[in-house]
Tab-separated table of C-alpha atoms in Angstrom:
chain	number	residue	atom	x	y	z
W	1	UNK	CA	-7.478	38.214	35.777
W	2	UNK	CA	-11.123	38.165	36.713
W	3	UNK	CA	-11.321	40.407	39.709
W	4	UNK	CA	-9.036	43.245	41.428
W	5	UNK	CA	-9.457	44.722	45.168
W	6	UNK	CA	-9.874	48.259	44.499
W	7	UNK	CA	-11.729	47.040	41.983
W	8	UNK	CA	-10.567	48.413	38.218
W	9	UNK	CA	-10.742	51.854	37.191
W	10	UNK	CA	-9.941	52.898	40.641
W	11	UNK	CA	-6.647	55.031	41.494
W	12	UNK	CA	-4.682	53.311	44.841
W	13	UNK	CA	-2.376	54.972	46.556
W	14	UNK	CA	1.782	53.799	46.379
W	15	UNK	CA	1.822	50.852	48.333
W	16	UNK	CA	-1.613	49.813	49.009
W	17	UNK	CA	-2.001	46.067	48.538
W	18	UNK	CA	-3.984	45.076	45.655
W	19	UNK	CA	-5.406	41.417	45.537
W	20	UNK	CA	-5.581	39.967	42.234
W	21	UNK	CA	-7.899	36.941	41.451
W	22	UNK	CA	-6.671	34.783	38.518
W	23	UNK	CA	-9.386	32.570	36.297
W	24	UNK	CA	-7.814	28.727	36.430
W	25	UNK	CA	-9.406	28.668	32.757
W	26	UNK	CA	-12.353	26.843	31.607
W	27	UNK	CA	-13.751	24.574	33.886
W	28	UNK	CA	-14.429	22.322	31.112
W	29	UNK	CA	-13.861	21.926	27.664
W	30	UNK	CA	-15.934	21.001	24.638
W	31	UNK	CA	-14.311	18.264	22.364
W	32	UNK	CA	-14.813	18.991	18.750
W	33	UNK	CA	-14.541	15.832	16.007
W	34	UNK	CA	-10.987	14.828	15.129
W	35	UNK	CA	-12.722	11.935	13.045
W	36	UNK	CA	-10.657	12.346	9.413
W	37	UNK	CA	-8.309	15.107	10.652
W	38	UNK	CA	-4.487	14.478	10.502
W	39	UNK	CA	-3.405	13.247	14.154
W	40	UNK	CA	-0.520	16.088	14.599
W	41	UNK	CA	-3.701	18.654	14.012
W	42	UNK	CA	-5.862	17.097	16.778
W	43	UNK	CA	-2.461	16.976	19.144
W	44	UNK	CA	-2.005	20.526	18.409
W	45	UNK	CA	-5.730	21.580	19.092
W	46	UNK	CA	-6.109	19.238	22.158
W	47	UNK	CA	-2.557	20.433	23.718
W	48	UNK	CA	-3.511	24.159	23.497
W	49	UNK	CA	-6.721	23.483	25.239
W	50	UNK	CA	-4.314	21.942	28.467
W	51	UNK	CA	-5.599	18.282	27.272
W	52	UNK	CA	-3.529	15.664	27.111
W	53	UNK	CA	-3.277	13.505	23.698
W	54	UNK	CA	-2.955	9.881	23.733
W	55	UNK	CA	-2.569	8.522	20.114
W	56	UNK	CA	-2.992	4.690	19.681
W	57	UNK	CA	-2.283	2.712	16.636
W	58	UNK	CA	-5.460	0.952	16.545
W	59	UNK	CA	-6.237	-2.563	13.828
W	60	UNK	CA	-9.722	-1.734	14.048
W	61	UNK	CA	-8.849	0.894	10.865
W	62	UNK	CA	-11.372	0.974	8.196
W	63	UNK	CA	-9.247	-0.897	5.077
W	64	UNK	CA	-8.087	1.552	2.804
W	65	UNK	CA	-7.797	4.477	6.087
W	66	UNK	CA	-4.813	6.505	5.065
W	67	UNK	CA	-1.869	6.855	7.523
W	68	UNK	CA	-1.704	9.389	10.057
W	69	UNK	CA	-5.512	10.707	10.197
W	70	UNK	CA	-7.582	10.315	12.770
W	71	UNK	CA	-10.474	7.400	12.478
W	72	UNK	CA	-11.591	7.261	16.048
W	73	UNK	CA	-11.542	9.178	19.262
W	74	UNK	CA	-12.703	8.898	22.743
W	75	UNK	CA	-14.522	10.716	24.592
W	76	UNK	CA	-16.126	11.327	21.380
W	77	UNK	CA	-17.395	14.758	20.210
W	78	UNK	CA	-19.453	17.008	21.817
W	79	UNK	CA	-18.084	15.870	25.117
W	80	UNK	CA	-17.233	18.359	27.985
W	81	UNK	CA	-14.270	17.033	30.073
W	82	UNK	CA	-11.955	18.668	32.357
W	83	UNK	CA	-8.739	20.882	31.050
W	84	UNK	CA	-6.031	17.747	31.877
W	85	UNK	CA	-7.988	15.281	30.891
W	86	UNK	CA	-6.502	12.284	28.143
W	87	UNK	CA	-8.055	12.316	24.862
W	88	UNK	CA	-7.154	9.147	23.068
W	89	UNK	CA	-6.888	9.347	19.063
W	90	UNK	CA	-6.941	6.265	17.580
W	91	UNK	CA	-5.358	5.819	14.133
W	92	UNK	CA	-4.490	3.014	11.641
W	93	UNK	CA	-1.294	0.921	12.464
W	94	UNK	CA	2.105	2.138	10.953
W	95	UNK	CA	3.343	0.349	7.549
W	96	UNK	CA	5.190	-2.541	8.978
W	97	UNK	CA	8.179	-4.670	7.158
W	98	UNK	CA	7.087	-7.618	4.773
W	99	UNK	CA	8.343	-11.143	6.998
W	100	UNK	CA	10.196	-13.750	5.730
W	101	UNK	CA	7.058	-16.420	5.808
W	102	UNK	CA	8.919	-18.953	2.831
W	103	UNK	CA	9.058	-22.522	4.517
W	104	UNK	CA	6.406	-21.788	6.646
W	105	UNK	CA	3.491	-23.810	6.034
W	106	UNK	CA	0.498	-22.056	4.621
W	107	UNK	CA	-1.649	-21.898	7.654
W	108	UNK	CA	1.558	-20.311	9.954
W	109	UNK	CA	1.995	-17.906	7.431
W	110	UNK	CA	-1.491	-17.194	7.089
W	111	UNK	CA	-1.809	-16.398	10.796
W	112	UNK	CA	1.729	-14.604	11.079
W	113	UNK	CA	0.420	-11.986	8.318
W	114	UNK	CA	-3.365	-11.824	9.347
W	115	UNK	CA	-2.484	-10.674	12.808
W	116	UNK	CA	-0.996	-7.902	14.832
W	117	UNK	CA	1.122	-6.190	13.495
W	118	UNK	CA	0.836	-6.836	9.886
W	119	UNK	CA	-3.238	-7.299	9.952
W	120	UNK	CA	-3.136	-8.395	5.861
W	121	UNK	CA	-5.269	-9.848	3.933
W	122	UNK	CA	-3.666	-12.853	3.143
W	123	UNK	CA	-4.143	-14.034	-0.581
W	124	UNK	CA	-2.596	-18.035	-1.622
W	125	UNK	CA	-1.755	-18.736	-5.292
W	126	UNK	CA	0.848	-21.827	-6.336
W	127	UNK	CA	4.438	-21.666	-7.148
W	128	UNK	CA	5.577	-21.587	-10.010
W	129	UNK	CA	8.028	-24.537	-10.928
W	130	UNK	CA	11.332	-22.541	-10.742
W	131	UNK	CA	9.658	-21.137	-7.459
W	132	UNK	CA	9.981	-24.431	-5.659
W	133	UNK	CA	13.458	-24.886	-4.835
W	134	UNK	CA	13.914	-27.074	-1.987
W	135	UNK	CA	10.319	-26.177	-0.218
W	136	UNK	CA	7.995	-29.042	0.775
W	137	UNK	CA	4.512	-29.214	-0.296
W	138	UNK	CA	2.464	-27.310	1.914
W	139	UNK	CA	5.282	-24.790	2.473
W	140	UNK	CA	5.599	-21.096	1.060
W	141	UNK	CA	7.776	-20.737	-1.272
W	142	UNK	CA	7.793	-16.958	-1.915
W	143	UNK	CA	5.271	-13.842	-1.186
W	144	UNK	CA	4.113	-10.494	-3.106
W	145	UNK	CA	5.508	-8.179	-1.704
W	146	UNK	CA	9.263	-10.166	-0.875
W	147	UNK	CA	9.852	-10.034	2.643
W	148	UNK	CA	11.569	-6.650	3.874
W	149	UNK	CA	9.188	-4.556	1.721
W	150	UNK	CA	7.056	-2.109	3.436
W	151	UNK	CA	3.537	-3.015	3.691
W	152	UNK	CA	0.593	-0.905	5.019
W	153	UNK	CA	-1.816	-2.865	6.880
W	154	UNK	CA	-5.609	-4.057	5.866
W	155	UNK	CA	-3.939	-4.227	2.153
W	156	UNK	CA	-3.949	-7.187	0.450
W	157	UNK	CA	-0.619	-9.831	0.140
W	158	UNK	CA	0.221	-13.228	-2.354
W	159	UNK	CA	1.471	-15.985	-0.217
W	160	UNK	CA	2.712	-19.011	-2.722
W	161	UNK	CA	1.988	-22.675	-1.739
W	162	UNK	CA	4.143	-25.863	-3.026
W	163	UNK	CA	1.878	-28.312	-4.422
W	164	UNK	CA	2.140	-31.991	-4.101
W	165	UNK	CA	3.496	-33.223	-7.272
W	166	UNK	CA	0.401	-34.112	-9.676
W	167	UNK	CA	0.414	-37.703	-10.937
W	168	UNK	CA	1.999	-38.085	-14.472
W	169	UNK	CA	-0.251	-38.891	-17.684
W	170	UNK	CA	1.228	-42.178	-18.136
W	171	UNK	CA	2.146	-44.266	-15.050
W	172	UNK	CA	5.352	-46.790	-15.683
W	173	UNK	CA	5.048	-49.970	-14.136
W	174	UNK	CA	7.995	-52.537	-13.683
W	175	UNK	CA	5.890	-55.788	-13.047
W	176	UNK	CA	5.038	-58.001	-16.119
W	177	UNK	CA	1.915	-57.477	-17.935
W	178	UNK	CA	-0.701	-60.388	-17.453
W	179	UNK	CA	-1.046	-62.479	-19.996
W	180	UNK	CA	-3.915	-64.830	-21.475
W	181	UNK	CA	-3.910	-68.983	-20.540
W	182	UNK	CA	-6.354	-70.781	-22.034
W	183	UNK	CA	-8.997	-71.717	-20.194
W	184	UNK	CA	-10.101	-75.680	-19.632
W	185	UNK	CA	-12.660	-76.595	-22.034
W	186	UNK	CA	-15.429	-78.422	-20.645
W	187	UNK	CA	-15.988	-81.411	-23.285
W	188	UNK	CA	-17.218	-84.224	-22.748
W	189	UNK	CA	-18.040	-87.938	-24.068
């Protein structure tokens, strides 16, 4: 209440109509930072200032940002905006489960991992000989972390490549080894 008619401190007879003037609150209100504060904190704070929270799983995380704290906001700090106004938060994606890449080739799997919403840094290494199994070279045969691990994004993940088969030491062949014929001899008279 900001203002009465009979203004306060004054006695009104039983009946009299008294007009009451309510304050609709702040006309604005000053953001603080929410940069590095858990997200349910900033939803708390921005809700009991009538603002509305808008939290977005963003992949433009620092690596290494930990779950669930705020990296990024907009409007940013220091801003004045209206009671009802959206406030987005932006935090790092979610942990996500590992995909089955094996039998992909390396570049599909290399692009499956790298982008939304894994966003991994995506590591190659080759398979080991009892990896192989009935991959083609080229193909993944298995990944660190397996698939349907949990893995936080902007961390780092093994995918392993089949190689082509290297050439042995000592090639076989099955055609007859050339042999020496003598050679005319030039003599003459």
């Amino acid at each position: 209440v900001i203002k009465t008619d009979p203004a306060g401190g004054n006695n009104a007879s039983r009946g009299t109509q008294i007009a009451i003037a309510e304050s609709s609150g702040p006309s604005t209100v000053s953001l603080p930072s929410f940069i590095n504060e858990p997200v349910s904190q900033a939803q708390q704070w921005l809700t009991s200032h009538h603002l509305v929270p808008k939290v977005v799983q963003s992949s433009q995380a620092p690596a290494g940002s930990p779950q669930g704290v705020v990296f990024n906001q907009h409007p940013r700090a220091n801003t004045n905006v209206a009671p009802g106004s959206t406030v987005t938060l932006d935090v790092p994606p979610s942990a996500q489960t590992m995909p089955d890449v094996r039998g992909s080739s390396q570049l599909a799997a290399s692009t499956t991992l790298s982008s939304s919403p894994y966003f991994l840094n995506v590591m190659t290494a080759n398979c080991d000989p009892g990896q192989v199994g009935t991959f083609q070279p080229g193909q993944v045969c298995a990944t660190s972390p397996a698939p349907g691990q949990q893995v936080v994004p902007h961390t780092t993940v093994t995918i392993f490549i089949v190689q082509s088969s290297p050439p042995s030491s000592s090639p076989t062949s099955t055609s007859p080894s050339p042999t020496a014929s003598p050679s005319p001899s030039s003599s003459g008279p």
